[in-house]
Short mmCIF file of N, CA and C in Angstrom, two decimals:
data_model
loop_
_atom_site.label_atom_id
_atom_site.label_comp_id
_atom_site.label_asym_id
_atom_site.label_seq_id
_atom_site.Cartn_x
_atom_site.Cartn_y
_atom_site.Cartn_z
N MET F 1 8.12 10.26 -2.06
CA MET F 1 6.82 9.64 -2.10
C MET F 1 6.66 8.64 -0.96
N GLU F 2 7.71 7.87 -0.68
CA GLU F 2 7.62 6.81 0.32
C GLU F 2 7.24 7.37 1.69
N GLU F 3 7.96 8.40 2.12
CA GLU F 3 7.68 9.00 3.42
C GLU F 3 6.29 9.61 3.47
N HIS F 4 5.89 10.25 2.37
CA HIS F 4 4.58 10.89 2.32
C HIS F 4 3.47 9.84 2.41
N LEU F 5 3.59 8.76 1.64
CA LEU F 5 2.60 7.69 1.67
C LEU F 5 2.52 7.05 3.05
N TYR F 6 3.67 6.77 3.64
CA TYR F 6 3.69 6.16 4.97
C TYR F 6 3.02 7.07 6.00
N SER F 7 3.35 8.35 5.98
CA SER F 7 2.75 9.30 6.93
C SER F 7 1.24 9.40 6.72
N LEU F 8 0.83 9.48 5.47
CA LEU F 8 -0.59 9.56 5.15
C LEU F 8 -1.33 8.35 5.70
N LEU F 9 -0.83 7.16 5.40
CA LEU F 9 -1.52 5.93 5.79
C LEU F 9 -1.48 5.70 7.30
N SER F 10 -0.30 5.85 7.90
CA SER F 10 -0.21 5.58 9.34
C SER F 10 -1.00 6.60 10.16
N GLY F 11 -1.18 7.80 9.63
CA GLY F 11 -1.99 8.79 10.34
C GLY F 11 -3.48 8.62 10.16
N ALA F 12 -3.88 7.84 9.14
CA ALA F 12 -5.29 7.71 8.81
C ALA F 12 -5.95 6.46 9.37
N VAL F 13 -5.16 5.45 9.71
CA VAL F 13 -5.74 4.19 10.20
C VAL F 13 -5.39 4.00 11.67
N SER F 14 -6.16 3.16 12.34
CA SER F 14 -5.99 2.96 13.78
C SER F 14 -5.13 1.75 14.13
N PHE F 15 -4.45 1.18 13.13
CA PHE F 15 -3.64 -0.01 13.37
C PHE F 15 -2.22 0.24 12.88
N PRO F 16 -1.25 -0.60 13.30
CA PRO F 16 0.15 -0.40 12.90
C PRO F 16 0.35 -0.58 11.39
N VAL F 17 1.24 0.27 10.84
CA VAL F 17 1.64 0.23 9.43
C VAL F 17 3.16 0.20 9.40
N ALA F 18 3.74 -0.66 8.58
CA ALA F 18 5.20 -0.73 8.45
C ALA F 18 5.57 -0.82 6.98
N TRP F 19 6.76 -0.35 6.64
CA TRP F 19 7.25 -0.43 5.26
C TRP F 19 8.18 -1.64 5.15
N GLY F 20 7.82 -2.62 4.32
CA GLY F 20 8.68 -3.75 4.02
C GLY F 20 8.71 -4.85 5.05
N THR F 21 7.87 -4.79 6.06
CA THR F 21 7.87 -5.79 7.13
C THR F 21 6.51 -5.78 7.82
N LEU F 22 6.26 -6.79 8.63
CA LEU F 22 5.05 -6.78 9.45
C LEU F 22 5.16 -5.83 10.63
N GLY F 23 6.37 -5.34 10.90
CA GLY F 23 6.57 -4.47 12.05
C GLY F 23 6.70 -5.28 13.32
N SER F 24 6.76 -4.60 14.44
CA SER F 24 6.92 -5.29 15.72
C SER F 24 5.57 -5.48 16.39
N GLY F 25 5.53 -6.39 17.33
CA GLY F 25 4.30 -6.66 18.05
C GLY F 25 3.47 -7.73 17.37
N THR F 26 2.37 -8.08 18.01
CA THR F 26 1.52 -9.16 17.49
C THR F 26 0.07 -8.73 17.30
N SER F 27 -0.23 -7.46 17.51
CA SER F 27 -1.62 -7.02 17.39
C SER F 27 -2.09 -7.07 15.94
N THR F 28 -3.36 -7.29 15.77
CA THR F 28 -3.98 -7.23 14.45
C THR F 28 -5.23 -6.37 14.59
N PRO F 29 -5.68 -5.75 13.52
CA PRO F 29 -5.11 -5.80 12.19
C PRO F 29 -3.82 -5.01 12.11
N ARG F 30 -3.12 -5.17 10.98
CA ARG F 30 -1.90 -4.42 10.69
C ARG F 30 -1.70 -4.40 9.19
N ALA F 31 -0.83 -3.51 8.71
CA ALA F 31 -0.59 -3.39 7.27
C ALA F 31 0.90 -3.26 7.00
N SER F 32 1.32 -3.81 5.85
CA SER F 32 2.70 -3.71 5.37
C SER F 32 2.69 -3.13 3.97
N ILE F 33 3.63 -2.23 3.71
CA ILE F 33 3.74 -1.58 2.40
C ILE F 33 5.00 -2.09 1.69
N TYR F 34 4.87 -2.43 0.40
CA TYR F 34 6.00 -2.89 -0.40
C TYR F 34 5.95 -2.22 -1.78
N ARG F 35 7.09 -1.75 -2.27
CA ARG F 35 7.18 -1.28 -3.66
C ARG F 35 7.38 -2.52 -4.52
N THR F 36 6.57 -2.69 -5.55
CA THR F 36 6.73 -3.83 -6.45
C THR F 36 7.37 -3.45 -7.77
N SER F 37 7.26 -2.19 -8.19
CA SER F 37 7.92 -1.72 -9.40
C SER F 37 7.85 -0.21 -9.47
N GLY F 38 8.64 0.34 -10.36
CA GLY F 38 8.62 1.78 -10.59
C GLY F 38 9.20 2.09 -11.95
N VAL F 39 8.55 3.00 -12.69
CA VAL F 39 8.99 3.37 -14.03
C VAL F 39 8.91 4.89 -14.15
N ARG F 40 9.96 5.48 -14.72
CA ARG F 40 9.95 6.92 -14.96
C ARG F 40 9.44 7.21 -16.36
N ASP F 41 8.59 8.21 -16.47
CA ASP F 41 8.13 8.70 -17.75
C ASP F 41 9.21 9.66 -18.27
N MET F 42 9.82 9.31 -19.40
CA MET F 42 10.88 10.15 -19.97
C MET F 42 10.28 11.10 -21.00
N LYS F 43 10.79 12.33 -20.99
CA LYS F 43 10.33 13.35 -21.93
C LYS F 43 11.54 13.91 -22.66
N LEU F 44 11.32 14.52 -23.81
CA LEU F 44 12.42 15.10 -24.57
C LEU F 44 13.10 16.24 -23.81
N ASP F 45 12.35 16.94 -22.96
CA ASP F 45 12.93 18.07 -22.24
C ASP F 45 13.41 17.69 -20.84
N GLY F 46 13.50 16.40 -20.52
CA GLY F 46 14.02 15.99 -19.23
C GLY F 46 13.20 14.89 -18.58
N LEU F 47 13.40 14.76 -17.29
CA LEU F 47 12.74 13.70 -16.54
C LEU F 47 11.28 14.02 -16.30
N GLY F 48 10.46 12.98 -16.39
CA GLY F 48 9.04 13.13 -16.12
C GLY F 48 8.67 12.55 -14.76
N LEU F 49 7.40 12.30 -14.58
CA LEU F 49 6.89 11.74 -13.34
C LEU F 49 7.24 10.25 -13.23
N MET F 50 7.20 9.73 -12.02
CA MET F 50 7.36 8.30 -11.76
C MET F 50 5.98 7.66 -11.65
N GLU F 51 5.88 6.42 -12.11
CA GLU F 51 4.69 5.61 -11.85
C GLU F 51 5.17 4.39 -11.09
N THR F 52 4.80 4.33 -9.82
CA THR F 52 5.25 3.27 -8.93
C THR F 52 4.09 2.39 -8.53
N ARG F 53 4.30 1.08 -8.54
CA ARG F 53 3.31 0.14 -8.04
C ARG F 53 3.67 -0.20 -6.60
N VAL F 54 2.68 -0.09 -5.74
CA VAL F 54 2.86 -0.37 -4.33
C VAL F 54 1.82 -1.40 -3.91
N GLN F 55 2.27 -2.41 -3.20
CA GLN F 55 1.35 -3.41 -2.64
C GLN F 55 1.23 -3.14 -1.15
N ILE F 56 0.01 -3.06 -0.68
CA ILE F 56 -0.26 -2.89 0.76
C ILE F 56 -1.00 -4.13 1.21
N ASP F 57 -0.35 -4.92 2.07
CA ASP F 57 -0.94 -6.14 2.60
C ASP F 57 -1.58 -5.83 3.94
N CYS F 58 -2.84 -6.22 4.09
CA CYS F 58 -3.59 -6.01 5.33
C CYS F 58 -3.81 -7.38 5.97
N TYR F 59 -3.41 -7.50 7.23
CA TYR F 59 -3.46 -8.77 7.94
C TYR F 59 -4.45 -8.71 9.10
N GLY F 60 -5.08 -9.87 9.37
CA GLY F 60 -5.97 -9.98 10.51
C GLY F 60 -6.05 -11.41 11.00
N GLN F 61 -6.51 -11.58 12.22
CA GLN F 61 -6.72 -12.91 12.77
C GLN F 61 -7.86 -13.63 12.05
N THR F 62 -8.80 -12.85 11.51
CA THR F 62 -9.92 -13.39 10.74
C THR F 62 -9.97 -12.69 9.39
N TYR F 63 -10.70 -13.28 8.45
CA TYR F 63 -10.86 -12.62 7.17
C TYR F 63 -11.60 -11.29 7.34
N ALA F 64 -12.60 -11.27 8.22
CA ALA F 64 -13.36 -10.04 8.45
C ALA F 64 -12.44 -8.91 8.94
N GLU F 65 -11.48 -9.24 9.79
CA GLU F 65 -10.54 -8.24 10.29
C GLU F 65 -9.62 -7.75 9.17
N ALA F 66 -9.14 -8.67 8.33
CA ALA F 66 -8.26 -8.30 7.23
C ALA F 66 -8.99 -7.46 6.18
N ILE F 67 -10.21 -7.84 5.81
CA ILE F 67 -10.95 -7.07 4.80
C ILE F 67 -11.36 -5.72 5.36
N GLY F 68 -11.65 -5.66 6.65
CA GLY F 68 -11.97 -4.37 7.28
C GLY F 68 -10.77 -3.42 7.24
N ALA F 69 -9.58 -3.96 7.51
CA ALA F 69 -8.37 -3.14 7.44
C ALA F 69 -8.13 -2.67 6.01
N SER F 70 -8.38 -3.55 5.03
CA SER F 70 -8.17 -3.15 3.63
C SER F 70 -9.13 -2.04 3.23
N ARG F 71 -10.33 -2.06 3.75
CA ARG F 71 -11.29 -0.99 3.45
C ARG F 71 -10.83 0.33 4.06
N ASP F 72 -10.25 0.27 5.25
CA ASP F 72 -9.70 1.49 5.86
C ASP F 72 -8.54 2.05 5.04
N VAL F 73 -7.67 1.16 4.55
CA VAL F 73 -6.54 1.58 3.71
C VAL F 73 -7.07 2.21 2.42
N ARG F 74 -8.02 1.57 1.78
CA ARG F 74 -8.58 2.12 0.54
C ARG F 74 -9.19 3.50 0.76
N ALA F 75 -9.92 3.65 1.86
CA ALA F 75 -10.54 4.95 2.16
C ALA F 75 -9.49 6.03 2.36
N ALA F 76 -8.33 5.66 2.89
CA ALA F 76 -7.29 6.64 3.18
C ALA F 76 -6.48 7.05 1.95
N VAL F 77 -6.23 6.11 1.02
CA VAL F 77 -5.29 6.42 -0.06
C VAL F 77 -5.88 6.42 -1.47
N GLU F 78 -6.95 5.70 -1.71
CA GLU F 78 -7.48 5.61 -3.08
C GLU F 78 -7.98 6.98 -3.54
N GLY F 79 -7.45 7.44 -4.68
CA GLY F 79 -7.82 8.74 -5.22
C GLY F 79 -7.09 9.92 -4.59
N TYR F 80 -6.15 9.66 -3.69
CA TYR F 80 -5.43 10.73 -2.99
C TYR F 80 -4.54 11.52 -3.93
N ARG F 81 -4.46 12.83 -3.70
CA ARG F 81 -3.51 13.74 -4.35
C ARG F 81 -2.99 14.69 -3.29
N GLY F 82 -1.68 14.88 -3.26
CA GLY F 82 -1.09 15.82 -2.31
C GLY F 82 0.40 15.62 -2.19
N GLY F 83 1.14 16.67 -1.81
CA GLY F 83 2.59 16.58 -1.71
C GLY F 83 3.17 16.15 -3.04
N PRO F 84 4.09 15.19 -3.04
CA PRO F 84 4.68 14.73 -4.30
C PRO F 84 3.77 13.80 -5.09
N ILE F 85 2.66 13.38 -4.50
CA ILE F 85 1.77 12.39 -5.13
C ILE F 85 0.73 13.09 -6.00
N GLN F 86 0.72 12.72 -7.27
CA GLN F 86 -0.24 13.27 -8.23
C GLN F 86 -1.54 12.47 -8.27
N GLY F 87 -1.48 11.19 -7.89
CA GLY F 87 -2.68 10.36 -7.88
C GLY F 87 -2.39 8.94 -7.44
N VAL F 88 -3.34 8.35 -6.72
CA VAL F 88 -3.24 6.96 -6.27
C VAL F 88 -4.45 6.21 -6.82
N PHE F 89 -4.18 5.11 -7.54
CA PHE F 89 -5.23 4.39 -8.24
C PHE F 89 -5.16 2.90 -7.90
N LEU F 90 -6.27 2.34 -7.43
CA LEU F 90 -6.34 0.92 -7.10
C LEU F 90 -6.32 0.10 -8.39
N GLU F 91 -5.43 -0.90 -8.46
CA GLU F 91 -5.33 -1.76 -9.64
C GLU F 91 -5.79 -3.18 -9.39
N ALA F 92 -5.58 -3.72 -8.19
CA ALA F 92 -5.92 -5.12 -7.94
C ALA F 92 -6.16 -5.36 -6.46
N VAL F 93 -6.98 -6.36 -6.18
CA VAL F 93 -7.25 -6.82 -4.81
C VAL F 93 -7.15 -8.34 -4.82
N ARG F 94 -6.41 -8.88 -3.85
CA ARG F 94 -6.26 -10.34 -3.73
C ARG F 94 -6.41 -10.75 -2.27
N ASP F 95 -6.91 -11.96 -2.05
CA ASP F 95 -7.02 -12.52 -0.70
C ASP F 95 -6.07 -13.70 -0.58
N GLY F 96 -5.68 -14.03 0.66
CA GLY F 96 -4.86 -15.22 0.84
C GLY F 96 -4.40 -15.38 2.27
N PHE F 97 -3.82 -16.53 2.55
CA PHE F 97 -3.19 -16.81 3.83
C PHE F 97 -1.72 -16.44 3.75
N GLU F 98 -1.15 -16.05 4.85
CA GLU F 98 0.30 -15.83 4.96
C GLU F 98 0.92 -17.18 5.29
N ASP F 99 1.78 -17.71 4.42
CA ASP F 99 2.36 -19.04 4.60
C ASP F 99 3.13 -19.19 5.90
N ASP F 100 3.86 -18.16 6.29
CA ASP F 100 4.69 -18.25 7.49
C ASP F 100 3.89 -18.24 8.78
N ALA F 101 2.69 -17.72 8.72
CA ALA F 101 1.86 -17.64 9.92
C ALA F 101 0.44 -18.04 9.52
N GLU F 102 0.17 -19.32 9.56
CA GLU F 102 -1.07 -19.85 9.03
C GLU F 102 -2.32 -19.26 9.67
N LEU F 103 -2.16 -18.60 10.80
CA LEU F 103 -3.31 -18.04 11.48
C LEU F 103 -3.69 -16.66 10.95
N LEU F 104 -2.84 -16.05 10.13
CA LEU F 104 -3.13 -14.70 9.63
C LEU F 104 -3.80 -14.75 8.27
N HIS F 105 -4.88 -14.01 8.15
CA HIS F 105 -5.53 -13.81 6.86
C HIS F 105 -4.95 -12.55 6.25
N ARG F 106 -4.91 -12.50 4.89
CA ARG F 106 -4.31 -11.35 4.21
C ARG F 106 -5.21 -10.90 3.07
N VAL F 107 -5.33 -9.58 2.94
CA VAL F 107 -5.92 -8.97 1.76
C VAL F 107 -4.85 -8.04 1.20
N SER F 108 -4.47 -8.27 -0.07
CA SER F 108 -3.43 -7.48 -0.72
C SER F 108 -4.06 -6.50 -1.69
N LEU F 109 -3.65 -5.24 -1.59
CA LEU F 109 -4.11 -4.18 -2.47
C LEU F 109 -2.93 -3.69 -3.29
N THR F 110 -3.07 -3.62 -4.60
CA THR F 110 -2.02 -3.07 -5.45
C THR F 110 -2.48 -1.73 -5.99
N PHE F 111 -1.67 -0.70 -5.74
CA PHE F 111 -1.97 0.65 -6.19
C PHE F 111 -0.92 1.11 -7.19
N SER F 112 -1.35 1.89 -8.17
CA SER F 112 -0.46 2.61 -9.06
C SER F 112 -0.40 4.05 -8.55
N ILE F 113 0.81 4.53 -8.28
CA ILE F 113 0.97 5.89 -7.73
C ILE F 113 1.82 6.71 -8.70
N THR F 114 1.24 7.79 -9.18
CA THR F 114 1.97 8.73 -10.03
C THR F 114 2.51 9.82 -9.13
N HIS F 115 3.83 10.08 -9.21
CA HIS F 115 4.44 11.03 -8.27
C HIS F 115 5.69 11.66 -8.84
N ARG F 116 6.08 12.78 -8.20
CA ARG F 116 7.37 13.41 -8.47
C ARG F 116 8.40 12.77 -7.56
N ASP F 117 9.66 12.75 -8.01
CA ASP F 117 10.75 12.25 -7.15
C ASP F 117 11.02 13.22 -6.03
#
C-alpha cells in the first residue's frame, strides 16, 4: 500500500512528496506522508483487510499555498480505489504552524485507507 499511495500521490501533484520527512530542498508547496495507525480485520477463515490511518501534511510559505496543496492532495487520493487499495476516505482536516520552521504553514489531512497487504 505504501509504495502504491506514494506513486499515486507523487504522480498526481506538481510539488515534492516524501514519506516520513519533509524531503530535500526548500521549495514549497510540499507534502509529507506519515502512517499514524493500522489495524487488521481478523476473520475466522484467516486474515482480512488492513485499515490504516495516514496523515498527509501539506506545507506552504503562506496559508493559501498550504490549503491549495491540500486540495490537490484531496483531489488525487480521496475516494481512490486501485491496486491493493480498496478505498481512501478523508477523516479529518487540521491547520497549524510547523514549530520547527515558523515560516511554514501546514494543513494536515487524515485519511482512512482500507487495503490488502
